[in-house]
Every structure is written in structure tokens, then in C-alpha cells.
Amino acid sequence: MSEVSSRRNIMGWSALSVAAGAALALNAAQPSAVHARTTPVPTMLVSVDACPVEDALCTARRRNLVLDGRTLDLDTRTATGPLDLVLRTSGRLTDVTVTDHKGHRAAGTVSADGNRWTSVAPLAADARYTVLMSVERTDGRGPAHRRARLDVRTQAGPASERLTAAFGPGGGTYGVGQPLTAELSHPVAATDRAGRRAVERALPVSSEPHVDGSWHWVGPTTLHYRPRHYWPAHATIRVRSALDRVRVTDRLYGGPSAPLTLTTGDRIEAVTDVGAHTMTVLRDGQVVRTIPVTTGKEGYRTRGGIKVVLGKEATVRMRGDSIGIARGNEDFFDLKVQWATRVTWSGEYLHAAPWSLDAQGSEDVSHGCTGMSTEDAAWLFRTLREGDVVRVVNGSGRQMTPFDNGYGDWNLSWSEWRRGSAFGPAAAGIAAAGALLPAL
């Protein structure tokens, strides 16, 4: 028992919790915490228990309040879950309201017998609450109503145990394919469905015009957010965190996080048809340019599927050994390339390839990148922005993976995407689309 008590003292900074059955035994009221009336009245008691979780052994001290209309300042250093109030004398709880210092009301329910009120969720950490209780009791003179007030304070956790979220990609204007990202300061395991739901619920995303979307857990500390289809053009997207003081796990409460606002530009899509050796660029659904291209040759096929522009470099040095081609191999290369638009972290670009002009529009000769004339590459470089969509169709390369080599989020169907949410249907994790083939 002393070992458990020690553990509870270490944890003791969160909100109140439901008491286990054995913990509901009536304790003597603490004289230092209760203001006694000078004129005795029929005694009414309410106990406030502080146990770690439902059905757990309760070792924290239980508090008992005489309903005398006075205020009790209750320190919750050793509590962890929903607020639980139990009437210990005859009568019924007819009304209970719990309001924080910002005026927000905590939801809760009264038991069928009127003896217990329990909050729906744990109280927030580092907050002040006012509890107003009304008790109906029948005596020889008929029903009598008594009211009591309880002031509750909850403690803040150490900064090292506060869960925060860093949102990406940053402020600015992006293409309609740009996912939102959230990097958490602490992991939330896949097995902790309640914890993940608490996180998702506290990371609201809004857009103007409105579209429905969903978070997807990429890993214990990483989430991506996207709508069913691409974002609307010229939309304003906002994401914020309401994690501050929210209980995520028994030991972890949320902390403050900076919000993020970004916008989208025109809907730009670059569609590479490997079979036709062309790239068609569309702006808001209208073709604005068709470009002859060359893509990956045998052994270096360009990945298929949907990619998102990651960045742009006016000049980039590309070397064969960066993708596993040793010096001395006939496929080795060492080139400075102009007007390079990156679509994978492993080195796939859309770039100028003046050395392959004869093959552009008719043959695949690259090491995985999409090559074109210098003029076309410069125009594409000026036209595309981060978040714009690049689709590769009618090829034989491996499919772009969802998360480990850039933003391949759109290669998941909406039902697959929703399975990655703690609010989605329970399903096995989505396997990666195979080993990556580095390419240029």
C-alpha cells in the first residue's frame, strides 16, 4: 500500500476521479477543511473521492463536506480522473452545476437514485471550478432544499509532462494538395484509443470554404490532416490546439500550442503520362501547357501515383552515388541541374535535362526524375508552389508510399485514410507500398 501511495503522490497534479466501490466508505470530515455551524442542523454530508481510475485501489485521502452553505477550498494534488460527488446522508441531489473560471460548464450526470453526480470527463489541470449542489430532503415539515458551494482547484503538471503540438507546414500560401501536420511532444500509443481520441478532439481544423476532413495517425507522435478531396482553391485553413489542461492519459495533460493559418492558391496539377511521354499542367481544371518529358528508364522507373511538391531549388547537384550507383558504373552521373522541383525526399525532381532533348517526348532515359527542356523547366519552376499536386500515370514504377518519402497522403482512399483516425473504423494498419527505390 505504501508503494502505491508513493506512486500516487508523484502523479498528483491532475483532476478528480471516480471512486472504486471499496473507496466509498464514509470517512470523518476533516475539521481543518470544513467550516462547522455554531448552531447544529440535521447533518448532510457529501464525499469527494480521489482515485486514479475506475476499479483501481484508492489510496488518496477522501474528503467529506458538511452541506452548510459554506465554501470549501479543495486541493486536488493526488487526483486523476472525473469529479465524483456522493451524497452520504438521506435526500437527493436535484441539481449540480460545475463551472470553470472562464464560465465553461462541465457536463455530468446524476445517478438514478439521486445519490451521486459524476462528470463526463476529467476536470482540466491547472484550473479553478465552482461546484453548486442542491439537495432535497424530506423531514416532518415537508421537502426542504439545501444548497452548498464547493471551490475546486486542480494542479498544473510539470512542463516536461505537458503534451503540445507543433503544426506544419507553416504559414503561407500552398497548393491544394498540402496536408496539415501535427508533431506531438510526447507519444500516444496506438493501443491508447481514448488518448488518441482526446488528442484529435482537441485539434480542430476549419476551412473557408468549408470541407470535411480527418486526422490520420502516421506514428505515435505524428498526425496528418487532409479532406476527402483536395482543398478548395483560395481557401483559408486554420488549425489550433485545445489541448491545454486536457487530460490525455493518466500521467499526461495538454499544454499550450501555437495555432497555424495558411491559404491555398490556384488549383495546379501537373500530370505526367509516362506512356505518352508528356506532362500536362492544369490550372483550375484548364490545360495551360503540355510539355514533352522523359521519365525513369528500366531499373529506375519513376514512381506512380500522387505526389506533392516539397520545395524548389534553382540549382542542385545530383550524383549517382546518392542513390547507390557506384563511381565507375556506366550509369554513374555527377551533374549540376537547373530549375529542380522536388517531389520526394529520396531525390525525385522535375528538372531541366538539356542532355536528353532527343528523348523527351519519345523515350525514357532518366534515373527516375522527370526531365524536360530548360525553358519548360524554368516555366514549371515559376508556376508550381509547395503543396501543388503532381500525378504520374500509365507507368510501371512502384507506387508512391503514403508517408515515408514525402507527402503521398492522397494515395490512400478516403476509407483507408479514415482507418488511421481514432474515430474511424477499427482496422489493421495500412502497410507501406513496398521498399523504396531511390531515384533521380
Short mmCIF file of C-alpha atoms in Angstrom, two decimals:
data_model
loop_
_atom_site.label_atom_id
_atom_site.label_comp_id
_atom_site.label_asym_id
_atom_site.label_seq_id
_atom_site.Cartn_x
_atom_site.Cartn_y
_atom_site.Cartn_z
CA MET A 1 0.00 0.00 0.00
CA SER A 2 2.83 2.46 0.77
CA GLU A 3 4.35 1.81 -2.67
CA VAL A 4 1.03 2.66 -4.33
CA SER A 5 0.67 5.77 -2.20
CA SER A 6 4.15 6.90 -3.22
CA ARG A 7 3.26 6.47 -6.89
CA ARG A 8 0.05 8.49 -6.42
CA ASN A 9 1.99 11.32 -4.79
CA ILE A 10 4.33 11.51 -7.78
CA MET A 11 1.38 11.62 -10.18
CA GLY A 12 -0.58 14.06 -8.11
CA TRP A 13 -1.30 17.04 -10.31
CA SER A 14 -4.32 16.14 -12.40
CA ALA A 15 -8.10 16.22 -11.90
CA LEU A 16 -10.54 14.28 -9.72
CA SER A 17 -11.63 10.71 -10.46
CA VAL A 18 -14.42 8.19 -9.97
CA ALA A 19 -14.04 6.23 -6.75
CA ALA A 20 -13.99 2.43 -6.64
CA GLY A 21 -16.72 0.74 -4.61
CA ALA A 22 -14.48 -0.04 -1.64
CA ALA A 23 -13.35 3.59 -1.60
CA LEU A 24 -16.82 4.94 -0.94
CA ALA A 25 -16.75 4.22 2.80
CA LEU A 26 -17.55 7.28 4.85
CA ASN A 27 -14.56 8.98 6.44
CA ALA A 28 -14.67 11.51 9.23
CA ALA A 29 -14.86 15.05 7.91
CA GLN A 30 -11.57 16.92 8.08
CA PRO A 31 -12.11 19.63 10.71
CA SER A 32 -9.46 21.90 9.18
CA ALA A 33 -11.22 21.85 5.81
CA VAL A 34 -14.85 22.28 6.88
CA HIS A 35 -16.41 25.32 8.50
CA ALA A 36 -18.78 23.95 11.21
CA ARG A 37 -22.02 25.80 12.03
CA THR A 38 -22.31 27.19 15.50
CA THR A 39 -25.96 26.08 15.57
CA PRO A 40 -26.28 22.34 14.74
CA VAL A 41 -28.70 21.41 11.96
CA PRO A 42 -29.66 17.99 10.54
CA THR A 43 -26.31 16.84 9.11
CA MET A 44 -25.89 16.32 5.36
CA LEU A 45 -22.60 15.01 4.02
CA VAL A 46 -21.14 14.70 0.53
CA SER A 47 -17.91 12.76 -0.08
CA VAL A 48 -15.44 13.72 -2.79
CA ASP A 49 -13.19 10.81 -3.67
CA ALA A 50 -9.85 10.92 -5.47
CA CYS A 51 -8.85 7.62 -7.04
CA PRO A 52 -6.58 7.09 -10.09
CA VAL A 53 -9.02 5.20 -12.33
CA GLU A 54 -12.27 3.28 -12.03
CA ASP A 55 -11.84 -0.07 -10.26
CA ALA A 56 -8.34 0.84 -9.07
CA LEU A 57 -7.32 0.68 -5.43
CA CYS A 58 -7.93 4.11 -3.93
CA THR A 59 -5.20 5.37 -1.62
CA ALA A 60 -5.79 9.12 -1.79
CA ARG A 61 -7.49 10.80 1.14
CA ARG A 62 -11.24 11.16 0.70
CA ARG A 63 -12.84 14.45 1.63
CA ASN A 64 -16.25 14.84 3.27
CA LEU A 65 -18.21 18.09 3.21
CA VAL A 66 -20.92 19.24 5.59
CA LEU A 67 -23.52 20.95 3.39
CA ASP A 68 -23.72 24.10 5.45
CA GLY A 69 -23.69 26.61 2.61
CA ARG A 70 -20.04 27.48 3.18
CA THR A 71 -17.13 27.24 0.75
CA LEU A 72 -14.51 24.51 0.83
CA ASP A 73 -11.21 25.03 -0.94
CA LEU A 74 -10.22 21.55 -2.10
CA ASP A 75 -6.66 20.90 -3.24
CA THR A 76 -6.54 18.06 -5.82
CA ARG A 77 -2.84 17.21 -5.82
CA THR A 78 -3.48 13.48 -5.63
CA ALA A 79 -6.42 13.05 -8.01
CA THR A 80 -6.59 11.83 -11.60
CA GLY A 81 -10.00 11.46 -13.24
CA PRO A 82 -13.67 12.59 -13.41
CA LEU A 83 -15.17 14.51 -10.49
CA ASP A 84 -17.32 12.21 -8.35
CA LEU A 85 -19.67 13.56 -5.65
CA VAL A 86 -21.62 11.12 -3.43
CA LEU A 87 -24.39 12.15 -1.03
CA ARG A 88 -23.78 10.34 2.27
CA THR A 89 -26.97 11.20 4.11
CA SER A 90 -30.65 10.96 3.23
CA GLY A 91 -32.01 13.07 0.40
CA ARG A 92 -31.41 13.52 -3.32
CA LEU A 93 -29.11 15.64 -5.43
CA THR A 94 -31.59 17.60 -7.54
CA ASP A 95 -29.16 19.93 -9.30
CA VAL A 96 -25.37 20.04 -9.69
CA THR A 97 -23.51 22.61 -11.79
CA VAL A 98 -19.74 22.71 -12.21
CA THR A 99 -18.31 25.80 -13.91
CA ASP A 100 -14.69 26.75 -14.54
CA HIS A 101 -13.19 30.20 -14.09
CA LYS A 102 -13.89 31.02 -17.77
CA GLY A 103 -17.59 30.26 -17.41
CA HIS A 104 -17.48 26.89 -19.20
CA ARG A 105 -19.77 24.28 -17.68
CA ALA A 106 -18.56 20.71 -17.13
CA ALA A 107 -21.06 18.08 -18.26
CA GLY A 108 -22.12 15.41 -15.79
CA THR A 109 -24.91 13.05 -14.78
CA VAL A 110 -26.87 12.32 -11.60
CA SER A 111 -27.44 8.65 -10.76
CA ALA A 112 -30.96 7.21 -10.86
CA ASP A 113 -31.20 7.18 -7.06
CA GLY A 114 -30.04 10.80 -6.84
CA ASN A 115 -27.11 9.95 -4.59
CA ARG A 116 -24.20 10.51 -6.98
CA TRP A 117 -23.07 13.07 -9.58
CA THR A 118 -20.17 12.23 -11.92
CA SER A 119 -18.61 14.46 -14.55
CA VAL A 120 -18.48 13.11 -18.10
CA ALA A 121 -14.77 13.86 -18.45
CA PRO A 122 -11.91 14.63 -16.05
CA LEU A 123 -11.51 18.21 -14.95
CA ALA A 124 -8.78 20.19 -16.69
CA ALA A 125 -5.45 20.63 -14.95
CA ASP A 126 -4.36 23.99 -13.55
CA ALA A 127 -7.92 25.33 -13.30
CA ARG A 128 -10.46 26.64 -10.81
CA TYR A 129 -14.01 25.29 -10.61
CA THR A 130 -17.14 26.28 -8.72
CA VAL A 131 -19.50 23.44 -7.79
CA LEU A 132 -23.07 24.32 -6.81
CA MET A 133 -25.19 21.49 -5.35
CA SER A 134 -28.87 21.42 -4.46
CA VAL A 135 -30.14 18.65 -2.15
CA GLU A 136 -33.77 17.83 -1.50
CA ARG A 137 -34.57 16.23 1.86
CA THR A 138 -37.94 15.44 3.38
CA ASP A 139 -38.49 15.92 7.11
CA GLY A 140 -41.55 16.36 9.32
CA ARG A 141 -42.26 19.76 7.82
CA GLY A 142 -42.16 18.53 4.17
CA PRO A 143 -39.47 18.81 1.47
CA ALA A 144 -36.55 21.09 2.23
CA HIS A 145 -33.87 22.22 -0.24
CA ARG A 146 -30.33 22.98 0.82
CA ARG A 147 -27.58 24.44 -1.36
CA ALA A 148 -23.85 24.19 -0.96
CA ARG A 149 -20.85 25.56 -2.83
CA LEU A 150 -17.51 23.86 -3.34
CA ASP A 151 -14.49 25.63 -4.82
CA VAL A 152 -12.10 23.21 -6.51
CA ARG A 153 -8.59 23.87 -7.71
CA THR A 154 -6.64 21.44 -9.90
CA GLN A 155 -2.88 21.45 -10.11
CA ALA A 156 -0.67 22.04 -13.15
CA GLY A 157 1.70 19.30 -14.25
CA PRO A 158 5.43 19.69 -14.79
CA ALA A 159 6.33 21.28 -18.13
CA SER A 160 8.08 18.06 -19.14
CA GLU A 161 4.77 16.19 -18.83
CA ARG A 162 2.68 18.60 -20.90
CA LEU A 163 1.59 17.43 -24.35
CA THR A 164 1.92 20.10 -27.03
CA ALA A 165 1.51 20.07 -30.81
CA ALA A 166 3.69 21.79 -33.43
CA PHE A 167 1.69 22.36 -36.61
CA GLY A 168 3.04 22.32 -40.16
CA PRO A 169 3.88 23.20 -42.82
CA GLY A 170 3.99 26.81 -41.60
CA GLY A 171 2.16 29.97 -42.54
CA GLY A 172 1.93 31.00 -46.19
CA THR A 173 0.21 30.02 -49.43
CA TYR A 174 0.33 26.41 -50.64
CA GLY A 175 -1.11 24.17 -53.29
CA VAL A 176 -4.42 22.38 -52.81
CA GLY A 177 -2.67 19.07 -52.07
CA GLN A 178 -0.79 20.25 -48.98
CA PRO A 179 -1.64 18.14 -45.89
CA LEU A 180 -1.52 19.62 -42.41
CA THR A 181 0.84 18.01 -39.93
CA ALA A 182 0.95 17.88 -36.13
CA GLU A 183 4.08 16.80 -34.26
CA LEU A 184 3.38 15.90 -30.64
CA SER A 185 5.86 16.47 -27.82
CA HIS A 186 5.01 13.07 -26.28
CA PRO A 187 3.98 9.79 -27.92
CA VAL A 188 0.43 8.44 -27.68
CA ALA A 189 0.42 4.70 -28.36
CA ALA A 190 -1.86 3.11 -30.94
CA THR A 191 -3.29 0.93 -28.17
CA ASP A 192 -4.42 4.03 -26.28
CA ARG A 193 -7.53 4.73 -28.35
CA ALA A 194 -9.02 7.01 -25.69
CA GLY A 195 -5.82 9.07 -25.54
CA ARG A 196 -5.71 9.41 -29.32
CA ARG A 197 -9.34 10.45 -29.40
CA ALA A 198 -8.62 13.11 -26.78
CA VAL A 199 -5.82 14.46 -28.96
CA GLU A 200 -7.86 14.50 -32.18
CA ARG A 201 -10.82 16.10 -30.45
CA ALA A 202 -8.54 18.88 -29.19
CA LEU A 203 -7.00 19.67 -32.63
CA PRO A 204 -9.88 21.28 -34.56
CA VAL A 205 -9.34 22.25 -38.21
CA SER A 206 -11.56 24.70 -40.10
CA SER A 207 -11.54 26.00 -43.64
CA GLU A 208 -13.28 28.70 -45.66
CA PRO A 209 -14.96 27.42 -47.79
CA HIS A 210 -15.81 24.51 -45.51
CA VAL A 211 -14.73 20.94 -46.31
CA ASP A 212 -14.82 17.84 -44.13
CA GLY A 213 -11.53 16.21 -43.28
CA SER A 214 -9.85 13.90 -40.79
CA TRP A 215 -6.64 13.38 -38.88
CA HIS A 216 -4.61 10.24 -39.59
CA TRP A 217 -2.03 8.88 -37.14
CA VAL A 218 1.22 8.34 -39.02
CA GLY A 219 3.01 7.32 -35.82
CA PRO A 220 2.87 7.83 -32.03
CA THR A 221 3.94 11.48 -32.33
CA THR A 222 2.85 12.41 -35.88
CA LEU A 223 -0.56 13.15 -37.39
CA HIS A 224 -1.54 14.32 -40.87
CA TYR A 225 -4.81 16.01 -41.78
CA ARG A 226 -6.48 16.14 -45.21
CA PRO A 227 -10.00 16.42 -46.60
CA ARG A 228 -11.67 13.70 -48.67
CA HIS A 229 -10.60 15.52 -51.85
CA TYR A 230 -8.08 18.31 -52.38
CA TRP A 231 -8.52 21.60 -50.55
CA PRO A 232 -10.57 24.22 -52.42
CA ALA A 233 -8.59 26.84 -54.34
CA HIS A 234 -8.09 30.15 -52.48
CA ALA A 235 -9.19 28.65 -49.16
CA THR A 236 -8.18 29.81 -45.69
CA ILE A 237 -7.31 26.92 -43.39
CA ARG A 238 -6.90 27.19 -39.63
CA VAL A 239 -5.75 24.64 -37.10
CA ARG A 240 -5.42 25.21 -33.39
CA SER A 241 -4.87 23.22 -30.23
CA ALA A 242 -7.36 22.96 -27.40
CA LEU A 243 -5.07 20.51 -25.59
CA ASP A 244 -4.09 22.93 -22.85
CA ARG A 245 -5.07 21.36 -19.49
CA VAL A 246 -6.89 18.46 -21.18
CA ARG A 247 -6.24 15.00 -19.69
CA VAL A 248 -4.78 12.71 -22.39
CA THR A 249 -3.52 9.82 -20.26
CA ASP A 250 -3.28 9.16 -16.51
CA ARG A 251 0.10 10.93 -16.42
CA LEU A 252 -0.18 13.31 -19.36
CA TYR A 253 -2.07 16.58 -19.69
CA GLY A 254 -2.01 19.00 -22.59
CA GLY A 255 -0.08 22.24 -22.71
CA PRO A 256 -0.37 25.39 -24.84
CA SER A 257 0.46 25.22 -28.58
CA ALA A 258 0.69 27.91 -31.25
CA PRO A 259 -2.10 27.90 -33.89
CA LEU A 260 -1.50 27.89 -37.64
CA THR A 261 -3.27 29.67 -40.50
CA LEU A 262 -2.44 29.07 -44.15
CA THR A 263 -4.07 29.67 -47.52
CA THR A 264 -4.24 27.85 -50.85
CA GLY A 265 -3.64 29.33 -54.28
CA ASP A 266 -4.94 28.24 -57.66
CA ARG A 267 -5.59 24.55 -58.15
CA ILE A 268 -2.45 23.49 -60.04
CA GLU A 269 -1.97 19.88 -61.17
CA ALA A 270 0.92 18.51 -63.19
CA VAL A 271 0.01 15.13 -64.73
CA THR A 272 2.84 13.07 -66.17
CA ASP A 273 1.68 10.42 -68.64
CA VAL A 274 4.61 8.03 -68.76
CA GLY A 275 3.21 6.12 -71.74
CA ALA A 276 2.71 9.30 -73.78
CA HIS A 277 5.97 10.94 -72.54
CA THR A 278 4.15 14.18 -71.77
CA MET A 279 3.33 16.35 -68.77
CA THR A 280 0.05 18.25 -68.83
CA VAL A 281 -0.24 21.21 -66.47
CA LEU A 282 -3.73 22.32 -65.46
CA ARG A 283 -4.81 25.45 -63.64
CA ASP A 284 -8.27 25.23 -62.09
CA GLY A 285 -9.09 22.35 -64.45
CA GLN A 286 -7.93 24.08 -67.65
CA VAL A 287 -4.87 22.92 -69.61
CA VAL A 288 -2.23 25.67 -69.65
CA ARG A 289 0.77 23.78 -71.05
CA THR A 290 1.75 20.36 -72.40
CA ILE A 291 5.42 19.52 -72.00
CA PRO A 292 7.43 16.72 -73.68
CA VAL A 293 9.26 14.78 -70.95
CA THR A 294 11.42 11.76 -70.30
CA THR A 295 10.99 9.64 -67.15
CA GLY A 296 12.82 6.76 -65.45
CA LYS A 297 14.34 4.05 -67.61
CA GLU A 298 14.40 0.31 -66.86
CA GLY A 299 15.69 -0.29 -63.35
CA TYR A 300 14.94 3.32 -62.32
CA ARG A 301 11.27 3.67 -63.15
CA THR A 302 9.54 6.84 -61.90
CA ARG A 303 7.18 6.20 -59.02
CA GLY A 304 3.50 6.21 -59.91
CA GLY A 305 0.65 7.84 -58.06
CA ILE A 306 0.07 11.22 -56.45
CA LYS A 307 2.89 13.34 -55.06
CA VAL A 308 3.01 16.83 -53.62
CA VAL A 309 5.65 19.47 -54.32
CA LEU A 310 8.05 19.60 -51.35
CA GLY A 311 10.26 22.50 -52.45
CA LYS A 312 12.22 24.09 -55.27
CA GLU A 313 15.95 24.59 -55.92
CA ALA A 314 17.23 26.78 -58.76
CA THR A 315 20.38 24.65 -58.93
CA VAL A 316 21.01 21.26 -57.37
CA ARG A 317 23.94 18.86 -57.68
CA MET A 318 22.87 15.29 -58.47
CA ARG A 319 25.27 12.36 -58.11
CA GLY A 320 24.80 8.67 -58.80
CA ASP A 321 26.32 7.55 -55.50
CA SER A 322 23.50 9.34 -53.65
CA ILE A 323 21.12 6.65 -54.99
CA GLY A 324 23.52 3.72 -54.79
CA ILE A 325 25.27 3.93 -58.20
CA ALA A 326 29.00 3.49 -57.58
CA ARG A 327 31.63 5.53 -59.37
CA GLY A 328 32.91 3.61 -62.36
CA ASN A 329 29.47 2.21 -63.13
CA GLU A 330 28.28 3.15 -66.62
CA ASP A 331 25.13 4.63 -65.03
CA PHE A 332 27.07 6.90 -62.68
CA PHE A 333 26.45 10.63 -63.08
CA ASP A 334 27.55 13.89 -61.43
CA LEU A 335 25.60 16.89 -62.71
CA LYS A 336 24.51 20.37 -61.73
CA VAL A 337 20.83 20.57 -62.61
CA GLN A 338 18.76 23.72 -63.05
CA TRP A 339 15.15 24.50 -62.16
CA ALA A 340 14.62 21.47 -59.94
CA THR A 341 11.21 20.95 -58.27
CA ARG A 342 11.39 18.26 -55.58
CA VAL A 343 8.58 15.70 -55.10
CA THR A 344 10.27 13.04 -52.89
CA TRP A 345 12.80 13.20 -50.09
CA SER A 346 14.85 10.45 -51.75
CA GLY A 347 15.67 12.74 -54.66
CA GLU A 348 12.97 12.66 -57.32
CA TYR A 349 12.68 16.01 -59.11
CA LEU A 350 11.07 17.65 -62.11
CA HIS A 351 14.04 19.43 -63.70
CA ALA A 352 15.83 20.73 -66.78
CA ALA A 353 17.63 17.97 -68.72
CA PRO A 354 19.09 19.59 -71.87
CA TRP A 355 21.28 16.50 -72.45
CA SER A 356 18.15 14.39 -73.15
CA LEU A 357 16.29 16.67 -75.58
CA ASP A 358 16.25 14.00 -78.29
CA ALA A 359 14.49 11.55 -75.93
CA GLN A 360 11.95 13.97 -74.48
CA GLY A 361 8.51 13.13 -75.78
CA SER A 362 9.52 9.70 -77.05
CA GLU A 363 11.77 7.69 -74.70
CA ASP A 364 12.53 7.08 -71.01
CA VAL A 365 16.23 7.67 -70.24
CA SER A 366 16.40 9.23 -66.74
CA HIS A 367 17.27 7.68 -63.38
CA GLY A 368 13.76 8.31 -62.05
CA CYS A 369 13.32 12.07 -62.36
CA THR A 370 11.11 13.78 -64.91
CA GLY A 371 13.35 15.64 -67.37
CA MET A 372 12.39 18.40 -69.82
CA SER A 373 13.87 21.33 -71.71
CA THR A 374 15.44 24.19 -69.79
CA GLU A 375 12.70 26.56 -70.97
CA ASP A 376 9.90 24.24 -69.86
CA ALA A 377 11.61 23.50 -66.55
CA ALA A 378 12.03 27.22 -65.79
CA TRP A 379 8.34 27.85 -66.59
CA LEU A 380 7.27 24.93 -64.39
CA PHE A 381 9.56 26.15 -61.58
CA ARG A 382 7.84 29.55 -61.66
CA THR A 383 4.35 28.02 -61.91
CA LEU A 384 4.43 25.39 -59.15
CA ARG A 385 4.47 26.06 -55.42
CA GLU A 386 4.79 23.81 -52.37
CA GLY A 387 1.66 21.71 -51.96
CA ASP A 388 0.80 21.55 -55.65
CA VAL A 389 -0.20 18.15 -56.97
CA VAL A 390 1.99 16.03 -59.27
CA ARG A 391 0.40 12.84 -60.63
CA VAL A 392 2.24 10.10 -62.51
CA VAL A 393 0.02 7.81 -64.59
CA ASN A 394 0.38 4.98 -67.13
CA GLY A 395 3.80 3.90 -65.89
CA SER A 396 5.27 0.70 -64.48
CA GLY A 397 7.15 2.15 -61.50
CA ARG A 398 6.36 1.37 -57.90
CA GLN A 399 3.53 3.28 -56.25
CA MET A 400 4.36 6.32 -54.18
CA THR A 401 4.20 5.40 -50.49
CA PRO A 402 1.87 7.42 -48.22
CA PHE A 403 4.20 8.89 -45.60
CA ASP A 404 7.86 7.89 -45.64
CA ASN A 405 9.16 9.72 -48.73
CA GLY A 406 7.23 12.95 -48.93
CA TYR A 407 3.51 13.63 -48.99
CA GLY A 408 1.92 10.56 -50.52
CA ASP A 409 -1.21 11.02 -48.40
CA TRP A 410 -3.54 11.21 -51.40
CA ASN A 411 -2.65 7.68 -52.50
CA LEU A 412 -4.91 6.38 -49.71
CA SER A 413 -8.63 6.11 -50.40
CA TRP A 414 -10.89 8.04 -48.04
CA SER A 415 -11.91 4.83 -46.25
CA GLU A 416 -8.24 3.90 -45.80
CA TRP A 417 -7.48 7.38 -44.55
CA ARG A 418 -10.30 7.26 -42.02
CA ARG A 419 -8.97 3.98 -40.61
CA GLY A 420 -5.97 5.98 -39.42
CA SER A 421 -8.18 8.12 -37.17
CA ALA A 422 -9.04 7.14 -33.60
CA PHE A 423 -12.63 7.97 -34.56
CA GLY A 424 -12.55 5.86 -37.72
CA PRO A 425 -13.50 2.20 -38.04
CA ALA A 426 -11.17 -0.19 -36.23
CA ALA A 427 -8.86 -1.76 -38.80
CA ALA A 428 -5.40 -3.11 -39.21
CA GLY A 429 -2.71 -0.61 -40.07
CA ILE A 430 -2.10 0.15 -43.70
CA ALA A 431 1.06 -1.48 -44.99
CA ALA A 432 3.61 0.57 -46.85
CA ALA A 433 3.60 0.16 -50.61
CA GLY A 434 6.87 -1.73 -50.67
CA ALA A 435 10.53 -0.84 -50.34
CA LEU A 436 11.59 2.49 -51.76
CA LEU A 437 13.61 2.66 -54.96
CA PRO A 438 15.81 5.74 -54.75
CA ALA A 439 15.65 7.74 -57.94
CA LEU A 440 16.66 10.98 -59.61
#
